[in-house]
PDB file of C-alpha atoms in Angstrom:
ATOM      1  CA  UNK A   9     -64.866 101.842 146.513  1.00 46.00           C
ATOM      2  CA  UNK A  10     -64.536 103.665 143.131  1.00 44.00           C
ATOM      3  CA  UNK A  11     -62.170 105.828 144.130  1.00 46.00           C
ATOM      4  CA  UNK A  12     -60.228 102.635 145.363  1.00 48.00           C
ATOM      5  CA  UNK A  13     -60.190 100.853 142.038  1.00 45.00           C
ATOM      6  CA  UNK A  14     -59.051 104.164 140.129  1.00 45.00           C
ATOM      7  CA  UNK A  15     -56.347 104.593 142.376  1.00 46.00           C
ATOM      8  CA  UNK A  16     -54.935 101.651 141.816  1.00 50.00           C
ATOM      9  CA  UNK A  17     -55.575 101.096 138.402  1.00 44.00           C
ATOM     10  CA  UNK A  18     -52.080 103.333 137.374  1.00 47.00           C
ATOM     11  CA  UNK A  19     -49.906 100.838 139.720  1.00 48.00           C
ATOM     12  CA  UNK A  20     -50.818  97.417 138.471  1.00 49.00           C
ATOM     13  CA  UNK A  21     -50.616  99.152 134.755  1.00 46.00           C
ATOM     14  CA  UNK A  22     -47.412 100.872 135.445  1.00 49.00           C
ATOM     15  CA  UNK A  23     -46.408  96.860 136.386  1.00 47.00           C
ATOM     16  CA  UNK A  24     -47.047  95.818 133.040  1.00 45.00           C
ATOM     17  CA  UNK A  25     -45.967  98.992 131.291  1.00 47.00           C
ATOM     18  CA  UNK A  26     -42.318  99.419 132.643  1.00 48.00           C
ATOM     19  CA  UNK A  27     -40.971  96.201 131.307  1.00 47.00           C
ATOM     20  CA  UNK A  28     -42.543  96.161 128.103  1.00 44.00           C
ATOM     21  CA  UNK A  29     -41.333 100.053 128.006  1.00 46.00           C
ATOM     22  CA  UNK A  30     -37.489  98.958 128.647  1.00 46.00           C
ATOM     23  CA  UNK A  31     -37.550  96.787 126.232  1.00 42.00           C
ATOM     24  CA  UNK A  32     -37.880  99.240 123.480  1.00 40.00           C
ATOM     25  CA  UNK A  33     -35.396 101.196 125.390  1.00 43.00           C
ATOM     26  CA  UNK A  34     -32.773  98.358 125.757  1.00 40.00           C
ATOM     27  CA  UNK A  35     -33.492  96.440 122.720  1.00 39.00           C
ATOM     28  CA  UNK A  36     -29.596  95.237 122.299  1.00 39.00           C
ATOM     29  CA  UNK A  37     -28.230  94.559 118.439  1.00 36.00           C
ATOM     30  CA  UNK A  38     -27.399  91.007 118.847  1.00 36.00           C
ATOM     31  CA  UNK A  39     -23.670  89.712 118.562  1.00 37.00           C
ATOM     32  CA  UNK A  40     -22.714  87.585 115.723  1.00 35.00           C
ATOM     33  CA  UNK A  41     -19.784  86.076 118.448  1.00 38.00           C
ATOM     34  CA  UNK A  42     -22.323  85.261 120.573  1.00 40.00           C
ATOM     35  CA  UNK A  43     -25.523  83.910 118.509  1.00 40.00           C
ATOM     36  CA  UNK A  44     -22.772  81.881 115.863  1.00 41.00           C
ATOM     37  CA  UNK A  45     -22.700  78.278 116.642  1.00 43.00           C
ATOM     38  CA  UNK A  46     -19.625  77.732 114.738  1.00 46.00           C
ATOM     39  CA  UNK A  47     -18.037  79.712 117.873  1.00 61.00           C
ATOM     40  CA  UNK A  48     -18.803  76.808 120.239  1.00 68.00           C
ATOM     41  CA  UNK A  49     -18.146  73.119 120.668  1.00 82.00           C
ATOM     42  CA  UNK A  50     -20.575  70.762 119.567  1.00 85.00           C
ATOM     43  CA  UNK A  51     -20.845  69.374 123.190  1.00 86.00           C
ATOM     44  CA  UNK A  52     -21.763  73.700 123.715  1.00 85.00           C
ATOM     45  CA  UNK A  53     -24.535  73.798 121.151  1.00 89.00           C
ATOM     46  CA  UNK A  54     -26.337  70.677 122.720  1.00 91.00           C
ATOM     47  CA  UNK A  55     -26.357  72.475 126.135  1.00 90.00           C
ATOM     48  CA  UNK A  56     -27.107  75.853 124.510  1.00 91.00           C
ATOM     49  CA  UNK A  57     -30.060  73.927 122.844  1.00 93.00           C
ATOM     50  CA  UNK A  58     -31.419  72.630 125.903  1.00 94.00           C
ATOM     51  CA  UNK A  59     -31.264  76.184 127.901  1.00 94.00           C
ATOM     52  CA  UNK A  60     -33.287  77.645 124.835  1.00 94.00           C
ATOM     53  CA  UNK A  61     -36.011  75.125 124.236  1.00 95.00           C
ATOM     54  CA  UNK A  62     -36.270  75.406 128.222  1.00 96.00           C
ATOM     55  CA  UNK A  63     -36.812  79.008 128.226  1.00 95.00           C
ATOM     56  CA  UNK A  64     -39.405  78.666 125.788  1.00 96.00           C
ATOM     57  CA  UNK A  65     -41.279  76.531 127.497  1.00 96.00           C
ATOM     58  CA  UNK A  66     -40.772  78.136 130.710  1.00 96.00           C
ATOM     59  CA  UNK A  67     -42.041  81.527 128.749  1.00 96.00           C
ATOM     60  CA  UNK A  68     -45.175  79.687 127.417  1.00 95.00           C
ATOM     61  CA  UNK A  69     -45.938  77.318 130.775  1.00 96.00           C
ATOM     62  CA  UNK A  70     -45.722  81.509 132.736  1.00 96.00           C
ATOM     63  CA  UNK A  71     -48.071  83.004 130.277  1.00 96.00           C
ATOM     64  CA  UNK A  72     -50.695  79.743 130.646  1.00 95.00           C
ATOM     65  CA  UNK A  73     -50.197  80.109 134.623  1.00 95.00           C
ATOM     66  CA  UNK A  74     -50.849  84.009 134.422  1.00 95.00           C
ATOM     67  CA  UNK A  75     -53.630  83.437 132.245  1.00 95.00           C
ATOM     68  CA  UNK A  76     -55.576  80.780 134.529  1.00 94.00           C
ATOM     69  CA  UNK A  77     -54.144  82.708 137.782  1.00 93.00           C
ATOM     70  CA  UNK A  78     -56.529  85.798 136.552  1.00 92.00           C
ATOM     71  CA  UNK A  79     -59.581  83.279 135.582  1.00 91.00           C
ATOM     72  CA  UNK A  80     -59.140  82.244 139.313  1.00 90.00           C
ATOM     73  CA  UNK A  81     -59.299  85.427 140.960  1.00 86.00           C
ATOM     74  CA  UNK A  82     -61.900  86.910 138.978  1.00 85.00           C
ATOM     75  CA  UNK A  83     -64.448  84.173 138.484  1.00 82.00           C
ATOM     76  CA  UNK A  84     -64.809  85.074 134.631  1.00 83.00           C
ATOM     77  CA  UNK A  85     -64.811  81.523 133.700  1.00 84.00           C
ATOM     78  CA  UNK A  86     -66.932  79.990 136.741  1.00 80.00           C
ATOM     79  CA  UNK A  87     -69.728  78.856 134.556  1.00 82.00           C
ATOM     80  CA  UNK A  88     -67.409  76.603 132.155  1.00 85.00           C
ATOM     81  CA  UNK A  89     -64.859  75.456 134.894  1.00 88.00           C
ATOM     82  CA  UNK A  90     -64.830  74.732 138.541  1.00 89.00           C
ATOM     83  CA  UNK A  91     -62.400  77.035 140.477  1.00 88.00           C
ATOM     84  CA  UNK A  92     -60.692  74.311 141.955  1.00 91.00           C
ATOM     85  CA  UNK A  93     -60.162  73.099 138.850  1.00 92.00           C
ATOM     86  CA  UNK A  94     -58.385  76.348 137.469  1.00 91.00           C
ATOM     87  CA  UNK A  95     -56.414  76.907 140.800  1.00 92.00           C
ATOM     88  CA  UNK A  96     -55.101  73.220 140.499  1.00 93.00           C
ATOM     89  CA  UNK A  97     -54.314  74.045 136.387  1.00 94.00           C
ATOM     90  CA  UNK A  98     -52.388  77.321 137.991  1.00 95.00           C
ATOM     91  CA  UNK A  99     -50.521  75.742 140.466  1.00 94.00           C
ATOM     92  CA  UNK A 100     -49.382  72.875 138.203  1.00 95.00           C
ATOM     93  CA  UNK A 101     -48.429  75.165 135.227  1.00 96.00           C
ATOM     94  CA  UNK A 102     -46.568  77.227 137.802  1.00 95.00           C
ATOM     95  CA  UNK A 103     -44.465  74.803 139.126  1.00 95.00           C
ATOM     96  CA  UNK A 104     -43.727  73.438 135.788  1.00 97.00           C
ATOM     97  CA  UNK A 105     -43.041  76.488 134.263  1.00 97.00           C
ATOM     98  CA  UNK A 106     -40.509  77.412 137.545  1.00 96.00           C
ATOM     99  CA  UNK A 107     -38.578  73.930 137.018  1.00 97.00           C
ATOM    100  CA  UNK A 108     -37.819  74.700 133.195  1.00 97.00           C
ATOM    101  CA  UNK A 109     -36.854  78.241 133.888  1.00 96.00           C
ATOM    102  CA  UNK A 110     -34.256  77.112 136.826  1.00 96.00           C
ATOM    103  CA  UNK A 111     -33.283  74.265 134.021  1.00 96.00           C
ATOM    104  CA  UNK A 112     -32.903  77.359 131.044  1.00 95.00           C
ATOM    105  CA  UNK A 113     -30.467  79.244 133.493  1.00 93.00           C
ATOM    106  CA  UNK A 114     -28.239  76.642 135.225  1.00 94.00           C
ATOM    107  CA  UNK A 115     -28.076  74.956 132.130  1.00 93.00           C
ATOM    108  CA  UNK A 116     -24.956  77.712 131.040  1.00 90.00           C
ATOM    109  CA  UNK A 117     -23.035  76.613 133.509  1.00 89.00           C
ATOM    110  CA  UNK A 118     -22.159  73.826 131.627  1.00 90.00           C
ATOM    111  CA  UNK A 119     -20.550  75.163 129.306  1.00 87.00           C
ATOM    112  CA  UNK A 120     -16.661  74.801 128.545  1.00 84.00           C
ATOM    113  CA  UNK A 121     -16.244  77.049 125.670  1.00 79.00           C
ATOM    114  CA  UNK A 122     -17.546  80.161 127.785  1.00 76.00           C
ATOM    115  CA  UNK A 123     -17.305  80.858 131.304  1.00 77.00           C
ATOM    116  CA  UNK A 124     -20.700  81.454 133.121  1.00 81.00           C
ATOM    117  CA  UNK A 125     -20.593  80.022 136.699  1.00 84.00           C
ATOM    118  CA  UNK A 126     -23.762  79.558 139.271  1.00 88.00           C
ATOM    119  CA  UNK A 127     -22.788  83.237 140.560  1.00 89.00           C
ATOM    120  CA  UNK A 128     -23.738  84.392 137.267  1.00 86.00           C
ATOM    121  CA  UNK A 129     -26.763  82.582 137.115  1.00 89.00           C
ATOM    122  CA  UNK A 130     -28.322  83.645 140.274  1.00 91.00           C
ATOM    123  CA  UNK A 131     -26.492  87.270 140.638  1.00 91.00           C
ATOM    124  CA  UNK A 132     -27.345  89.860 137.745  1.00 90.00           C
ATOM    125  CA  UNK A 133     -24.849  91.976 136.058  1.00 87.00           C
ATOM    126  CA  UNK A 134     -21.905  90.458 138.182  1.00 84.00           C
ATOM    127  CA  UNK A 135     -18.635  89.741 136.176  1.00 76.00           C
ATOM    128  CA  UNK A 136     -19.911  91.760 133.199  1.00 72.00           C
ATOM    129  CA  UNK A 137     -23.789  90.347 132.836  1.00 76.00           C
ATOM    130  CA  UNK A 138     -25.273  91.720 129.748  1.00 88.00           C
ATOM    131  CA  UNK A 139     -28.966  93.526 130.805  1.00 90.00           C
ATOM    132  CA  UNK A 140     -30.934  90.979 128.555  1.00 92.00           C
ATOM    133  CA  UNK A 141     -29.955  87.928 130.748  1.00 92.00           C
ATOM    134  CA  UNK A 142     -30.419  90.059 134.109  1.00 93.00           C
ATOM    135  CA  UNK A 143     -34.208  90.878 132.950  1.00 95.00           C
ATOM    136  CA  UNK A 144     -34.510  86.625 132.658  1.00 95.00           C
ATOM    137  CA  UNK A 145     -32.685  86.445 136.433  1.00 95.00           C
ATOM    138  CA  UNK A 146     -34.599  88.459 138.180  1.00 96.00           C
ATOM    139  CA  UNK A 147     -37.887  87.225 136.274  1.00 95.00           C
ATOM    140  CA  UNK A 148     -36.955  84.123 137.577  1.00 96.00           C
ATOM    141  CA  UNK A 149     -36.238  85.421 140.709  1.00 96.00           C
ATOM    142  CA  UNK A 150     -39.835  86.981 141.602  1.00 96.00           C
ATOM    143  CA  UNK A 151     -41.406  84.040 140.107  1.00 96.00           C
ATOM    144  CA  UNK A 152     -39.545  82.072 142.757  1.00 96.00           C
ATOM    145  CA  UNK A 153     -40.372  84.580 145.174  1.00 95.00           C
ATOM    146  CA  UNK A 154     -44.201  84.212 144.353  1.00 94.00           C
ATOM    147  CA  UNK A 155     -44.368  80.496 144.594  1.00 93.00           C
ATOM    148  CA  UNK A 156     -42.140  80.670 148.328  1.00 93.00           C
ATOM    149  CA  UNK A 157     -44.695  83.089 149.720  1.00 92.00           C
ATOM    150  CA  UNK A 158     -47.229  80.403 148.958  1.00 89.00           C
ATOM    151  CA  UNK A 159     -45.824  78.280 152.416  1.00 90.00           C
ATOM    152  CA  UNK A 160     -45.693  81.004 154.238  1.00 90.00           C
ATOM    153  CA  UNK A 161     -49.395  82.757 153.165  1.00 87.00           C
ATOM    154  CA  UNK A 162     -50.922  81.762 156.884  1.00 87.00           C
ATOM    155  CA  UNK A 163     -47.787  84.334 158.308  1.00 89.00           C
ATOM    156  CA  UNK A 164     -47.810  87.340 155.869  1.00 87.00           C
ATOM    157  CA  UNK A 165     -51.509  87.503 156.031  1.00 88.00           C
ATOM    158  CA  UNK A 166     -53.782  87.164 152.973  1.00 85.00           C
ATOM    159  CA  UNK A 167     -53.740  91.170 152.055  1.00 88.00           C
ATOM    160  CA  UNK A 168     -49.741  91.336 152.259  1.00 90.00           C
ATOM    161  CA  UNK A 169     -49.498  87.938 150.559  1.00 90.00           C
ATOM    162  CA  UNK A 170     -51.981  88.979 147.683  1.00 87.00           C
ATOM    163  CA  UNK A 171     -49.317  92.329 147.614  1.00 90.00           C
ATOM    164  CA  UNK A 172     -46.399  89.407 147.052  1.00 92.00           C
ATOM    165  CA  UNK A 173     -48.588  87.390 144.539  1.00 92.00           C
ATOM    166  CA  UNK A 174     -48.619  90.696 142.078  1.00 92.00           C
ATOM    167  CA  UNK A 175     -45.122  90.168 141.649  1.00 94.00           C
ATOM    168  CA  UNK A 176     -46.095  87.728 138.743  1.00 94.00           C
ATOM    169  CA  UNK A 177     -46.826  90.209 136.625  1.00 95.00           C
ATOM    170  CA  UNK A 178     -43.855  91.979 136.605  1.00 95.00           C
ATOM    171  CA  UNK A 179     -42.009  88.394 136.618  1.00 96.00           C
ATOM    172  CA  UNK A 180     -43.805  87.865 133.545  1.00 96.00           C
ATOM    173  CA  UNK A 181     -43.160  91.132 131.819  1.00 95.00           C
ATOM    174  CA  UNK A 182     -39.589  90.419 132.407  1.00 96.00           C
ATOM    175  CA  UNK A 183     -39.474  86.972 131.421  1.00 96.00           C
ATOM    176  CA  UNK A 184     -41.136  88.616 127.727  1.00 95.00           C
ATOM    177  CA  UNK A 185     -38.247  91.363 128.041  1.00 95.00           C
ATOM    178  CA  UNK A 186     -35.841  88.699 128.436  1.00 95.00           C
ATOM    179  CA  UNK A 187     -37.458  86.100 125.287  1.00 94.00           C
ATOM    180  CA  UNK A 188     -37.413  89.594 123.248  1.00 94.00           C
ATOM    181  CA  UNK A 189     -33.932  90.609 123.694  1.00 93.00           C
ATOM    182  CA  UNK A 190     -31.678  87.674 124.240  1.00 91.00           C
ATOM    183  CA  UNK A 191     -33.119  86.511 121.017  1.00 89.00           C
ATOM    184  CA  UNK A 192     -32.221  87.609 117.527  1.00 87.00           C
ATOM    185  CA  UNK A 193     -34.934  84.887 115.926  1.00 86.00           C
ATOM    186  CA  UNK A 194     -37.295  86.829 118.278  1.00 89.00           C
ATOM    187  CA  UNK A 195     -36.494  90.237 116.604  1.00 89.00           C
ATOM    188  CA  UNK A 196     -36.393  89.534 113.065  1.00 87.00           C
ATOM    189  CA  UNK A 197     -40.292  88.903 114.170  1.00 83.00           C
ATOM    190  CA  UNK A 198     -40.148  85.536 111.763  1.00 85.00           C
ATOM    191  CA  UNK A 199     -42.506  82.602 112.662  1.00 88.00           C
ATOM    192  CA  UNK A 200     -40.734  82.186 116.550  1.00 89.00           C
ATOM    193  CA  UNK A 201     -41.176  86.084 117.092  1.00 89.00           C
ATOM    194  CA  UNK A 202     -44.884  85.906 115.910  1.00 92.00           C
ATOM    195  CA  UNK A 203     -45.271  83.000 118.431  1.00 92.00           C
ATOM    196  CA  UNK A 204     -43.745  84.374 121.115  1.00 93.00           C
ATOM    197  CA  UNK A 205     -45.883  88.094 120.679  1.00 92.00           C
ATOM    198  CA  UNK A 206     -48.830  85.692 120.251  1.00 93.00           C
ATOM    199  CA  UNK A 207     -48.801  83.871 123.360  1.00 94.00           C
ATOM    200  CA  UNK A 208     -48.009  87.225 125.506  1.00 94.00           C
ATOM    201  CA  UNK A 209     -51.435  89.103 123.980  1.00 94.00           C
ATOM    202  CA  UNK A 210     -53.618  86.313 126.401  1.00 93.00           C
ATOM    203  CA  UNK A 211     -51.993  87.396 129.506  1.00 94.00           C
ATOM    204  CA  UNK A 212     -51.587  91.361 128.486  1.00 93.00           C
ATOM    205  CA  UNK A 213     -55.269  91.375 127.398  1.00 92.00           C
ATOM    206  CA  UNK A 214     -56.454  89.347 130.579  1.00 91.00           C
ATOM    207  CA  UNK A 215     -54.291  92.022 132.111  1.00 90.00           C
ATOM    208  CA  UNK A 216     -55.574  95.019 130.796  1.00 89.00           C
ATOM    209  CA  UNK A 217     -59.551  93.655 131.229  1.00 86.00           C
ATOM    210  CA  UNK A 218     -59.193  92.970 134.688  1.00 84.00           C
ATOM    211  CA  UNK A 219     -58.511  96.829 135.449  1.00 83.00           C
ATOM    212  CA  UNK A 220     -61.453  97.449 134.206  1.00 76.00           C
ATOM    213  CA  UNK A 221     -64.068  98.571 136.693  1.00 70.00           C
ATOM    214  CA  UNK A 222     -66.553  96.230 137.534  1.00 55.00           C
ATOM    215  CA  UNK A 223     -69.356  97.998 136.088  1.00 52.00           C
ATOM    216  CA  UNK A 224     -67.668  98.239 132.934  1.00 52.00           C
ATOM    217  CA  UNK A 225     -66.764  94.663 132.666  1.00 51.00           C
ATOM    218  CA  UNK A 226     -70.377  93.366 133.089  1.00 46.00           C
ATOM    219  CA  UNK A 227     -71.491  96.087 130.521  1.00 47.00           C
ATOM    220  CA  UNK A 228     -69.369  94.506 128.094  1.00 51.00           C
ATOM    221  CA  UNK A 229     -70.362  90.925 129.071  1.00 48.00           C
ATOM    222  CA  UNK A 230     -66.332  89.997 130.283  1.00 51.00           C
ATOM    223  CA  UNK A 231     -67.686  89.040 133.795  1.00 52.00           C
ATOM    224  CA  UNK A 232     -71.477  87.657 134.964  1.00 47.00           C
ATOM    225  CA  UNK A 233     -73.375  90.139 136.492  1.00 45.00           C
ATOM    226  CA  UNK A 234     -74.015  89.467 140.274  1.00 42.00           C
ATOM    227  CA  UNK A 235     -77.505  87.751 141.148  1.00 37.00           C
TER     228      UNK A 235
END
């Protein structure tokens, strides 16, 4: 059983570590044509408002649903809160957080002053894509993937659907790649940057404590020791 949970403690942190890696690697200088609002119509800036303050709260609602996801499967927080409870909180802040991330992205196809069709909102990189919106795409995309495999648990099987379910970390680390590099407010780290670092430490350090071993975690009092 120990050798087990060492073997697999390299995958699910490799999960986390890629994205969080690439974005250091693909960090992209943001464009003053882009990020200006004097370079789109009014009726532009109203949609491009909406698609941000969307993605925000899609970014927050994913980090919540990771966070109580984890409390679910590990029990930590049994004695304060029923598990029903917390599954119920995880499902709810999933679905919520899925509706304002479909809202962030088809929300730029509205746009007259640029052309972004549906193609581009579902397909990455096609028709010139820039690599910061394809990280929030395919974030989406597994997140979407996650929540589908829900109806159809009963036919994967609980072991491969648990396999599909980890795709929410990943989904997550991309949806932080995405908040980090499509933003320039987010990389001047000012008050919006601070807040958006701050609410990924909950999941990252839920993350990181649930790889570690059992043994470990009831040493340092993170989960109750078995009766």
């Amino acid at each position: 059983m120990a050798s087990t949970a060492t073997t697999r403690w390299p995958a699910r942190a490799t999960i986390l570590a890629l994205p969080l890696a690439l974005s250091l690697a693909a960090m992209p200088v943001a464009h003053a044509d882009t990020l200006a609002e004097g370079s789109y119509t009014p009726y532009d800036q109203g949609v491009r408002h909406v698609a941000t303050l969307a993605g925000y709260l899609s970014y927050g609602l994913m980090a919540l649903a990771v966070c109580f996801g984890i409390l679910t499967t590990t029990g930590w927080a049994r004695r304060s809160v029923r598990r029903e409870t917390l599954y119920g909180g995880h499902m709810m802040l999933a679905v919520i957080c899925l509706a304002f991330g479909c809202i962030h992205g088809i929300a730029y196809a509205f746009q007259t002053g640029q052309h972004f069709s549906y193609v581009n909102v579902v397909i990455p990189f096609v028709n010139g894509g820039e690599p910061e919106v394809a990280f929030g795409i395919i974030g989406l995309e597994l997140g979407l993937a996650v929540a589908v495999s829900i109806w159809v648990q009963r036919t994967l099987g609980y072991r491969r659907w648990h396999l599909v379910h980890y795709l929410a970390y990943p989904a997550f680390g991309l949806s932080l790649l995405h908040t980090i590099t499509a933003s320039a407010e987010v990389q001047a780290l000012g008050l919006l940057g601070i807040f958006v670092l701050g609410i990924a430490a909950a999941p990252i350090l839920l993350f990181v404590l649930r790889l570690l071993p059992a043994t470990t975690a009831v040493a340092t009092r993170i989960a109750p020791q078995e009766v």
